[in-house]
PDB file of C-alpha atoms in Angstrom:
ATOM      1  CA  MET A   1       7.635  10.914  17.852  1.00 45.00           C
ATOM      2  CA  ALA A   2       5.043  11.026  20.697  1.00 51.00           C
ATOM      3  CA  PHE A   3       4.485   7.289  20.421  1.00 62.00           C
ATOM      4  CA  ARG A   4       7.410   4.564  21.171  1.00 77.00           C
ATOM      5  CA  LEU A   5       8.511   2.278  18.166  1.00 89.00           C
ATOM      6  CA  SER A   6      10.876  -0.297  17.646  1.00 95.00           C
ATOM      7  CA  PRO A   7      14.097   0.060  15.919  1.00 97.00           C
ATOM      8  CA  HIS A   8      13.165  -1.259  12.674  1.00 98.00           C
ATOM      9  CA  LEU A   9       9.708   1.258  12.922  1.00 98.00           C
ATOM     10  CA  THR A  10      11.973   4.203  14.178  1.00 97.00           C
ATOM     11  CA  VAL A  11      14.154   3.699  11.016  1.00 98.00           C
ATOM     12  CA  MET A  12      11.090   3.805   8.736  1.00 98.00           C
ATOM     13  CA  ALA A  13       9.395   6.678  10.406  1.00 98.00           C
ATOM     14  CA  ASN A  14      12.326   8.991  10.436  1.00 98.00           C
ATOM     15  CA  ALA A  15      13.165   8.117   6.556  1.00 98.00           C
ATOM     16  CA  ALA A  16       9.334   8.481   5.759  1.00 98.00           C
ATOM     17  CA  GLN A  17       9.056  12.032   7.552  1.00 98.00           C
ATOM     18  CA  LYS A  18      12.273  13.276   5.967  1.00 98.00           C
ATOM     19  CA  ALA A  19      11.307  12.196   2.093  1.00 98.00           C
ATOM     20  CA  SER A  20       7.714  13.667   3.059  1.00 98.00           C
ATOM     21  CA  LYS A  21       9.251  17.187   3.938  1.00 97.00           C
ATOM     22  CA  ARG A  22      10.058  17.678   0.318  1.00 93.00           C
ATOM     23  CA  LEU A  23       7.304  16.031  -0.994  1.00 95.00           C
ATOM     24  CA  LEU A  24       4.691  18.418   1.052  1.00 96.00           C
ATOM     25  CA  ARG A  25       6.916  21.131  -0.631  1.00 93.00           C
ATOM     26  CA  ASP A  26       6.342  19.641  -3.788  1.00 90.00           C
ATOM     27  CA  PHE A  27       2.747  19.115  -3.576  1.00 92.00           C
ATOM     28  CA  ALA A  28       2.369  22.504  -2.737  1.00 90.00           C
ATOM     29  CA  GLU A  29       3.903  23.575  -5.975  1.00 86.00           C
ATOM     30  CA  VAL A  30       2.461  21.285  -8.325  1.00 80.00           C
ATOM     31  CA  GLU A  31      -0.946  22.662  -7.275  1.00 67.00           C
ATOM     32  CA  GLN A  32       0.413  25.755  -9.091  1.00 68.00           C
ATOM     33  CA  LEU A  33       1.834  23.833 -12.231  1.00 62.00           C
ATOM     34  CA  GLN A  34      -1.703  23.144 -12.926  1.00 51.00           C
ATOM     35  CA  VAL A  35      -2.181  26.250 -14.403  1.00 44.00           C
ATOM     36  CA  SER A  36       0.925  26.185 -16.569  1.00 46.00           C
ATOM     37  CA  VAL A  37       1.085  25.173 -20.007  1.00 43.00           C
ATOM     38  CA  LYS A  38       3.707  22.684 -20.257  1.00 42.00           C
ATOM     39  CA  GLY A  39       1.744  20.896 -17.163  1.00 52.00           C
ATOM     40  CA  PRO A  40       3.652  19.162 -13.806  1.00 55.00           C
ATOM     41  CA  SER A  41       4.224  15.686 -15.340  1.00 56.00           C
ATOM     42  CA  ASP A  42       7.547  15.937 -15.530  1.00 58.00           C
ATOM     43  CA  PHE A  43       8.068  17.493 -11.932  1.00 60.00           C
ATOM     44  CA  VAL A  44       6.094  14.837 -10.411  1.00 69.00           C
ATOM     45  CA  THR A  45       8.271  12.373 -11.751  1.00 76.00           C
ATOM     46  CA  GLN A  46      11.164  14.316 -10.659  1.00 84.00           C
ATOM     47  CA  ALA A  47       9.602  14.731  -6.830  1.00 87.00           C
ATOM     48  CA  ASP A  48       9.006  10.867  -7.129  1.00 89.00           C
ATOM     49  CA  LEU A  49      12.764   9.971  -7.706  1.00 91.00           C
ATOM     50  CA  ARG A  50      14.064  12.672  -4.986  1.00 92.00           C
ATOM     51  CA  ALA A  51      11.890  11.101  -2.401  1.00 95.00           C
ATOM     52  CA  GLU A  52      13.089   7.737  -3.402  1.00 96.00           C
ATOM     53  CA  GLN A  53      16.471   8.740  -3.182  1.00 96.00           C
ATOM     54  CA  THR A  54      16.142  10.451  -0.125  1.00 97.00           C
ATOM     55  CA  LEU A  55      14.289   7.127   1.859  1.00 98.00           C
ATOM     56  CA  LYS A  56      17.201   4.890   0.238  1.00 98.00           C
ATOM     57  CA  GLU A  57      19.955   7.164   1.723  1.00 98.00           C
ATOM     58  CA  GLU A  58      18.023   7.403   4.827  1.00 98.00           C
ATOM     59  CA  LEU A  59      17.471   3.311   5.254  1.00 98.00           C
ATOM     60  CA  ASN A  60      20.600   2.292   4.049  1.00 97.00           C
ATOM     61  CA  LYS A  61      22.832   4.371   6.172  1.00 97.00           C
ATOM     62  CA  ALA A  62      20.534   3.178   9.453  1.00 97.00           C
ATOM     63  CA  ARG A  63      20.774  -0.481   7.982  1.00 97.00           C
ATOM     64  CA  PRO A  64      23.939  -0.524   5.221  1.00 96.00           C
ATOM     65  CA  GLY A  65      23.514  -3.988   5.037  1.00 94.00           C
ATOM     66  CA  TYR A  66      19.729  -4.704   3.932  1.00 98.00           C
ATOM     67  CA  ALA A  67      18.662  -4.817   0.070  1.00 98.00           C
ATOM     68  CA  PHE A  68      16.485  -2.774  -1.888  1.00 98.00           C
ATOM     69  CA  LEU A  69      13.063  -3.318  -3.709  1.00 98.00           C
ATOM     70  CA  MET A  70      11.795   0.187  -4.653  1.00 95.00           C
ATOM     71  CA  GLU A  71       9.660   1.179  -7.370  1.00 90.00           C
ATOM     72  CA  GLU A  72      11.619   3.534  -9.412  1.00 85.00           C
ATOM     73  CA  SER A  73      15.411   1.998  -9.218  1.00 87.00           C
ATOM     74  CA  GLY A  74      14.447  -1.721  -8.755  1.00 90.00           C
ATOM     75  CA  ALA A  75      15.998  -4.383  -6.807  1.00 93.00           C
ATOM     76  CA  SER A  76      19.572  -3.866  -5.300  1.00 95.00           C
ATOM     77  CA  GLY A  77      21.636  -5.334  -2.573  1.00 92.00           C
ATOM     78  CA  SER A  78      22.664  -8.965  -2.155  1.00 92.00           C
ATOM     79  CA  ASP A  79      20.428 -11.572  -3.823  1.00 90.00           C
ATOM     80  CA  ASN A  80      20.844 -13.561  -0.442  1.00 91.00           C
ATOM     81  CA  TRP A  81      19.723 -11.201   1.747  1.00 96.00           C
ATOM     82  CA  SER A  82      18.394 -11.252   5.108  1.00 97.00           C
ATOM     83  CA  TRP A  83      16.565  -8.288   5.290  1.00 98.00           C
ATOM     84  CA  ARG A  84      14.547  -6.186   2.215  1.00 98.00           C
ATOM     85  CA  TRP A  85      13.273  -2.788   2.056  1.00 98.00           C
ATOM     86  CA  VAL A  86      10.090  -2.784  -0.230  1.00 98.00           C
ATOM     87  CA  VAL A  87       9.599   0.697  -1.212  1.00 98.00           C
ATOM     88  CA  ASP A  88       7.225   3.341  -3.078  1.00 97.00           C
ATOM     89  CA  PRO A  89       8.248   6.775  -2.228  1.00 97.00           C
ATOM     90  CA  LEU A  90       4.780   8.158  -3.854  1.00 96.00           C
ATOM     91  CA  ASP A  91       1.548   5.764  -3.850  1.00 96.00           C
ATOM     92  CA  GLY A  92      -0.907   7.774  -5.624  1.00 94.00           C
ATOM     93  CA  THR A  93       1.225   9.586  -8.049  1.00 90.00           C
ATOM     94  CA  THR A  94      -1.747  10.569 -10.326  1.00 87.00           C
ATOM     95  CA  ASN A  95      -3.668  12.294  -6.905  1.00 91.00           C
ATOM     96  CA  PHE A  96      -0.646  14.104  -6.130  1.00 90.00           C
ATOM     97  CA  LEU A  97      -0.360  15.321  -9.907  1.00 87.00           C
ATOM     98  CA  HIS A  98      -3.841  16.581  -9.749  1.00 86.00           C
ATOM     99  CA  GLY A  99      -3.393  18.268  -6.614  1.00 89.00           C
ATOM    100  CA  MET A 100      -5.443  15.550  -4.637  1.00 93.00           C
ATOM    101  CA  PRO A 101      -4.017  15.091  -0.964  1.00 96.00           C
ATOM    102  CA  HIS A 102      -4.531  11.507  -1.308  1.00 97.00           C
ATOM    103  CA  TRP A 103      -1.154   9.965  -1.638  1.00 97.00           C
ATOM    104  CA  ALA A 104       1.620   8.363   0.590  1.00 98.00           C
ATOM    105  CA  ILE A 105       4.828   6.953   1.406  1.00 98.00           C
ATOM    106  CA  SER A 106       4.834   3.078   1.588  1.00 98.00           C
ATOM    107  CA  ILE A 107       7.717   1.455   3.410  1.00 98.00           C
ATOM    108  CA  GLY A 108       7.719  -2.546   4.103  1.00 98.00           C
ATOM    109  CA  LEU A 109      10.165  -4.787   5.683  1.00 98.00           C
ATOM    110  CA  GLU A 110      10.879  -8.268   4.625  1.00 98.00           C
ATOM    111  CA  LYS A 111      12.950 -11.089   6.493  1.00 98.00           C
ATOM    112  CA  ARG A 112      14.238 -14.331   5.251  1.00 97.00           C
ATOM    113  CA  LEU A 113      13.110 -17.167   7.132  1.00 96.00           C
ATOM    114  CA  PRO A 114      15.824 -20.252   7.769  1.00 95.00           C
ATOM    115  CA  ASP A 115      13.846 -22.427   5.671  1.00 95.00           C
ATOM    116  CA  GLY A 116      14.251 -20.096   2.662  1.00 92.00           C
ATOM    117  CA  THR A 117      11.135 -18.317   2.573  1.00 94.00           C
ATOM    118  CA  THR A 118      10.145 -14.786   3.119  1.00 96.00           C
ATOM    119  CA  GLU A 119       7.583 -12.851   5.316  1.00 97.00           C
ATOM    120  CA  VAL A 120       6.641  -9.434   6.055  1.00 98.00           C
ATOM    121  CA  HIS A 121       7.933  -8.169   8.910  1.00 98.00           C
ATOM    122  CA  ALA A 122       7.025  -4.453   9.405  1.00 98.00           C
ATOM    123  CA  GLY A 123       5.573  -1.981   7.448  1.00 98.00           C
ATOM    124  CA  LEU A 124       4.721   2.032   7.313  1.00 98.00           C
ATOM    125  CA  VAL A 125       2.513   3.969   5.060  1.00 98.00           C
ATOM    126  CA  TYR A 126       2.706   7.417   5.913  1.00 98.00           C
ATOM    127  CA  ALA A 127      -0.267  10.077   4.231  1.00 98.00           C
ATOM    128  CA  PRO A 128       1.902  13.625   4.585  1.00 98.00           C
ATOM    129  CA  ALA A 129      -1.001  15.469   3.445  1.00 97.00           C
ATOM    130  CA  VAL A 130      -3.099  14.685   6.796  1.00 97.00           C
ATOM    131  CA  ASP A 131      -0.328  13.605   8.921  1.00 98.00           C
ATOM    132  CA  GLU A 132      -1.751  10.094   9.172  1.00 98.00           C
ATOM    133  CA  MET A 133       0.942   7.453   9.508  1.00 98.00           C
ATOM    134  CA  PHE A 134       0.162   3.799   9.710  1.00 98.00           C
ATOM    135  CA  TRP A 135       2.510   1.109  11.422  1.00 98.00           C
ATOM    136  CA  ALA A 136       2.736  -2.199  12.190  1.00 98.00           C
ATOM    137  CA  GLU A 137       5.366  -5.158  13.289  1.00 98.00           C
ATOM    138  CA  LYS A 138       4.647  -8.785  13.210  1.00 97.00           C
ATOM    139  CA  GLY A 139       3.491  -9.596  16.822  1.00 96.00           C
ATOM    140  CA  THR A 140       2.657  -6.046  17.773  1.00 96.00           C
ATOM    141  CA  GLY A 141      -0.515  -4.763  16.445  1.00 97.00           C
ATOM    142  CA  ALA A 142      -1.303  -1.930  14.032  1.00 98.00           C
ATOM    143  CA  PHE A 143      -1.726   1.218  14.699  1.00 98.00           C
ATOM    144  CA  VAL A 144      -2.115   5.002  13.111  1.00 98.00           C
ATOM    145  CA  ASN A 145      -0.310   7.445  14.668  1.00 96.00           C
ATOM    146  CA  GLU A 146      -1.010   6.468  18.597  1.00 93.00           C
ATOM    147  CA  ARG A 147      -4.174   4.430  18.192  1.00 96.00           C
ATOM    148  CA  ARG A 148      -4.619   0.665  17.736  1.00 97.00           C
ATOM    149  CA  LEU A 149      -6.210  -0.402  14.736  1.00 98.00           C
ATOM    150  CA  ARG A 150      -8.871  -3.118  14.314  1.00 98.00           C
ATOM    151  CA  VAL A 151     -10.152  -4.345  10.918  1.00 98.00           C
ATOM    152  CA  SER A 152     -14.145  -3.570  10.626  1.00 98.00           C
ATOM    153  CA  ALA A 153     -16.404  -6.099  12.141  1.00 98.00           C
ATOM    154  CA  ARG A 154     -19.541  -6.193   9.645  1.00 98.00           C
ATOM    155  CA  ARG A 155     -20.700  -9.441   8.715  1.00 98.00           C
ATOM    156  CA  GLU A 156     -23.122  -8.397   6.020  1.00 98.00           C
ATOM    157  CA  MET A 157     -21.982  -7.573   2.294  1.00 98.00           C
ATOM    158  CA  SER A 158     -24.839  -5.300   2.243  1.00 98.00           C
ATOM    159  CA  GLU A 159     -23.450  -3.152   4.417  1.00 98.00           C
ATOM    160  CA  ALA A 160     -19.643  -3.416   3.059  1.00 98.00           C
ATOM    161  CA  ILE A 161     -17.726  -0.977   1.263  1.00 98.00           C
ATOM    162  CA  PHE A 162     -14.866  -2.287  -0.768  1.00 98.00           C
ATOM    163  CA  ALA A 163     -12.083  -0.609  -2.363  1.00 98.00           C
ATOM    164  CA  THR A 164     -10.244  -1.457  -5.872  1.00 97.00           C
ATOM    165  CA  GLY A 165      -8.025  -0.209  -8.603  1.00 93.00           C
ATOM    166  CA  ILE A 166      -9.546  -0.152 -11.987  1.00 87.00           C
ATOM    167  CA  PRO A 167      -7.340  -1.264 -14.563  1.00 81.00           C
ATOM    168  CA  PHE A 168      -6.334   1.321 -16.921  1.00 72.00           C
ATOM    169  CA  GLY A 169      -3.701   2.169 -19.873  1.00 65.00           C
ATOM    170  CA  ALA A 170      -1.924  -0.794 -21.365  1.00 60.00           C
ATOM    171  CA  VAL A 171      -3.658  -3.455 -19.268  1.00 67.00           C
ATOM    172  CA  SER A 172      -4.258  -6.908 -21.049  1.00 75.00           C
ATOM    173  CA  ALA A 173      -7.918  -7.415 -22.196  1.00 79.00           C
ATOM    174  CA  SER A 174      -8.267 -10.348 -19.729  1.00 79.00           C
ATOM    175  CA  ARG A 175      -7.938  -8.253 -16.847  1.00 79.00           C
ATOM    176  CA  ARG A 176     -10.257  -5.875 -17.836  1.00 83.00           C
ATOM    177  CA  GLN A 177     -12.585  -7.999 -18.511  1.00 87.00           C
ATOM    178  CA  SER A 178     -11.820  -9.713 -15.142  1.00 87.00           C
ATOM    179  CA  PHE A 179     -12.475  -6.457 -13.218  1.00 89.00           C
ATOM    180  CA  SER A 180     -15.902  -5.821 -15.197  1.00 91.00           C
ATOM    181  CA  ARG A 181     -17.308  -9.331 -14.341  1.00 92.00           C
ATOM    182  CA  THR A 182     -15.864  -8.703 -10.577  1.00 94.00           C
ATOM    183  CA  LEU A 183     -17.786  -5.363 -10.419  1.00 93.00           C
ATOM    184  CA  ALA A 184     -20.749  -6.741 -12.031  1.00 93.00           C
ATOM    185  CA  THR A 185     -21.342  -9.609  -9.207  1.00 93.00           C
ATOM    186  CA  LEU A 186     -20.246  -7.201  -6.322  1.00 96.00           C
ATOM    187  CA  MET A 187     -22.129  -4.045  -6.888  1.00 96.00           C
ATOM    188  CA  PRO A 188     -25.716  -5.237  -6.368  1.00 96.00           C
ATOM    189  CA  GLN A 189     -24.770  -7.205  -2.956  1.00 96.00           C
ATOM    190  CA  VAL A 190     -22.608  -4.013  -1.360  1.00 98.00           C
ATOM    191  CA  ALA A 191     -23.025  -0.491  -0.055  1.00 98.00           C
ATOM    192  CA  GLY A 192     -20.113   0.779  -2.099  1.00 97.00           C
ATOM    193  CA  ILE A 193     -16.889   0.089  -4.190  1.00 98.00           C
ATOM    194  CA  ARG A 194     -14.305   3.036  -3.982  1.00 97.00           C
ATOM    195  CA  ARG A 195     -11.301   3.746  -6.187  1.00 96.00           C
ATOM    196  CA  PHE A 196      -9.227   6.121  -4.502  1.00 97.00           C
ATOM    197  CA  GLY A 197      -6.090   5.509  -6.376  1.00 95.00           C
ATOM    198  CA  SER A 198      -3.608   4.604  -3.707  1.00 97.00           C
ATOM    199  CA  ALA A 199      -2.980   1.015  -2.785  1.00 98.00           C
ATOM    200  CA  ALA A 200      -0.616   1.461   0.231  1.00 98.00           C
ATOM    201  CA  LEU A 201      -3.914   3.400   1.567  1.00 98.00           C
ATOM    202  CA  ASP A 202      -6.430   1.173   0.638  1.00 98.00           C
ATOM    203  CA  MET A 203      -4.592  -1.490   2.669  1.00 98.00           C
ATOM    204  CA  ALA A 204      -4.179   0.864   5.266  1.00 98.00           C
ATOM    205  CA  TRP A 205      -7.927   1.921   5.524  1.00 98.00           C
ATOM    206  CA  VAL A 206      -8.818  -1.670   5.314  1.00 98.00           C
ATOM    207  CA  ALA A 207      -6.713  -2.072   8.436  1.00 98.00           C
ATOM    208  CA  HIS A 208      -8.384   0.511  10.195  1.00 98.00           C
ATOM    209  CA  GLY A 209     -11.881  -0.459   9.329  1.00 98.00           C
ATOM    210  CA  ARG A 210     -12.770   2.288   7.127  1.00 98.00           C
ATOM    211  CA  PHE A 211     -13.164  -0.188   3.992  1.00 98.00           C
ATOM    212  CA  ASP A 212     -14.407  -3.884   4.594  1.00 98.00           C
ATOM    213  CA  GLY A 213     -12.027  -5.324   2.233  1.00 98.00           C
ATOM    214  CA  TYR A 214      -9.780  -4.356  -0.791  1.00 98.00           C
ATOM    215  CA  TRP A 215      -8.989  -6.225  -4.042  1.00 97.00           C
ATOM    216  CA  GLU A 216      -6.662  -6.000  -7.197  1.00 96.00           C
ATOM    217  CA  LEU A 217      -5.389  -7.932  -9.773  1.00 93.00           C
ATOM    218  CA  GLY A 218      -1.661  -7.167 -11.557  1.00 91.00           C
ATOM    219  CA  ILE A 219      -0.506  -4.985  -8.191  1.00 94.00           C
ATOM    220  CA  HIS A 220       3.424  -4.577  -7.479  1.00 95.00           C
ATOM    221  CA  PRO A 221       4.757  -5.279  -4.529  1.00 97.00           C
ATOM    222  CA  TRP A 222       6.023  -2.370  -3.203  1.00 97.00           C
ATOM    223  CA  ASP A 223       2.473  -0.700  -3.555  1.00 97.00           C
ATOM    224  CA  ILE A 224       1.515  -3.489  -1.065  1.00 98.00           C
ATOM    225  CA  CYS A 225       3.978  -4.819   0.953  1.00 98.00           C
ATOM    226  CA  ALA A 226       3.429  -2.611   3.892  1.00 98.00           C
ATOM    227  CA  GLY A 227      -0.035  -3.040   3.703  1.00 98.00           C
ATOM    228  CA  VAL A 228      -0.372  -6.614   4.273  1.00 98.00           C
ATOM    229  CA  ILE A 229       1.323  -6.550   7.526  1.00 98.00           C
ATOM    230  CA  LEU A 230      -1.050  -3.697   8.694  1.00 98.00           C
ATOM    231  CA  VAL A 231      -4.250  -5.669   7.358  1.00 98.00           C
ATOM    232  CA  LYS A 232      -2.786  -9.217   9.446  1.00 98.00           C
ATOM    233  CA  GLU A 233      -1.755  -7.291  12.238  1.00 98.00           C
ATOM    234  CA  ALA A 234      -4.852  -5.224  12.945  1.00 98.00           C
ATOM    235  CA  GLY A 235      -6.857  -8.664  12.503  1.00 98.00           C
ATOM    236  CA  GLY A 236      -7.862  -9.205   8.695  1.00 98.00           C
ATOM    237  CA  TYR A 237      -7.099 -11.626   6.263  1.00 98.00           C
ATOM    238  CA  VAL A 238      -5.037 -11.270   3.152  1.00 98.00           C
ATOM    239  CA  THR A 239      -4.551 -13.711   0.504  1.00 98.00           C
ATOM    240  CA  ASP A 240      -4.312 -13.622  -3.445  1.00 96.00           C
ATOM    241  CA  VAL A 241      -7.338 -15.016  -5.239  1.00 95.00           C
ATOM    242  CA  GLN A 242      -6.079 -18.831  -4.314  1.00 90.00           C
ATOM    243  CA  GLU A 243      -5.068 -18.356  -1.271  1.00 85.00           C
ATOM    244  CA  GLY A 244      -1.468 -17.730  -1.533  1.00 92.00           C
ATOM    245  CA  ASP A 245       0.992 -14.766  -1.393  1.00 96.00           C
ATOM    246  CA  PRO A 246      -0.125 -11.568  -3.208  1.00 97.00           C
ATOM    247  CA  LEU A 247       3.626 -10.649  -2.971  1.00 96.00           C
ATOM    248  CA  ALA A 248       4.264 -13.467  -5.118  1.00 95.00           C
ATOM    249  CA  THR A 249       1.331 -13.464  -7.640  1.00 95.00           C
ATOM    250  CA  ASN A 250       0.664  -9.543  -8.077  1.00 94.00           C
ATOM    251  CA  ASN A 251      -2.742 -10.414  -7.420  1.00 95.00           C
ATOM    252  CA  ILE A 252      -4.519  -9.438  -3.729  1.00 97.00           C
ATOM    253  CA  VAL A 253      -7.610  -9.798  -1.520  1.00 98.00           C
ATOM    254  CA  ALA A 254      -7.610  -8.340   1.748  1.00 98.00           C
ATOM    255  CA  GLY A 255     -10.883  -7.920   4.148  1.00 98.00           C
ATOM    256  CA  ASN A 256     -11.874  -8.389   7.555  1.00 98.00           C
ATOM    257  CA  PRO A 257     -12.380 -12.332   8.985  1.00 98.00           C
ATOM    258  CA  HIS A 258     -16.131 -11.924   8.186  1.00 98.00           C
ATOM    259  CA  LEU A 259     -16.129 -10.849   4.375  1.00 98.00           C
ATOM    260  CA  HIS A 260     -12.749 -11.931   3.024  1.00 98.00           C
ATOM    261  CA  ALA A 261     -13.772 -15.296   1.533  1.00 97.00           C
ATOM    262  CA  LYS A 262     -17.059 -13.643  -0.177  1.00 97.00           C
ATOM    263  CA  LEU A 263     -14.964 -11.087  -1.563  1.00 98.00           C
ATOM    264  CA  ARG A 264     -11.833 -13.571  -2.809  1.00 97.00           C
ATOM    265  CA  GLU A 265     -15.137 -15.870  -4.011  1.00 96.00           C
ATOM    266  CA  ALA A 266     -16.268 -12.880  -6.285  1.00 95.00           C
ATOM    267  CA  VAL A 267     -12.678 -12.230  -7.495  1.00 95.00           C
ATOM    268  CA  ALA A 268     -12.590 -15.904  -8.180  1.00 94.00           C
ATOM    269  CA  GLU A 269     -15.144 -16.160  -9.928  1.00 91.00           C
ATOM    270  CA  GLY A 270     -14.488 -13.449 -12.121  1.00 89.00           C
ATOM    271  CA  MET A 271     -11.348 -14.550 -13.396  1.00 84.00           C
ATOM    272  CA  VAL A 272     -12.701 -18.165 -13.906  1.00 67.00           C
ATOM    273  CA  ARG A 273     -15.305 -16.994 -16.383  1.00 62.00           C
ATOM    274  CA  LEU A 274     -12.776 -15.604 -18.621  1.00 52.00           C
ATOM    275  CA  ALA A 275     -11.257 -19.414 -19.417  1.00 47.00           C
TER     276      ALA A 275
END
């Protein structure tokens, strides 16, 4: 790669690029499967599993003592880990399934601190279809390919575009209602709200300044782990709805320093109203 990465990020980038080669071949094939009677669902599931296996093999080969938390295979390695990979091999599976190029590989790296707490030390989100690699490491800033990233500088809600994930499937009624109330509060205030179908890329785009903020309830750690440090290292704020750790509560609000609090208040109000 043209830009210089730390040893950890080099391992992450190499693993992501290796997994992406097969995913891109599968993506080209799944577009053809759209016309088949059987449909591509099983095919995409296998693509997801193959990508996860490749990532696990590559990461484990480079750092054999590290634990894993992965979307498909769950947690593995020592419970008393010092370092842990948090991996989503294909974030945006539905987009992939429908031949849409908005999907990514997400790899986060957690570190256990001396006091027993953990922090996200590094993160990488790679969108192979457009060849954008977002990466960050604690204290070094956030980048896309070779370009330094900063969150947006917008201050007014009327100028802001926020991203979110729309609840679907078997989610609880309270989550659906909370989302609807938050949406009703925000829509009259903002320039737009987007749902693009990949939490990892939503976070990366907040770091890039393309989105001014992002929120979602009931999100998994592997969807947002890499994005957490991307936004923080790009100068943004990341919390749960009550200013806690989103990786612990599975609820997240991210944004630039000017709009994060306003977005968090809107999401919190939507939840409080359910009580």
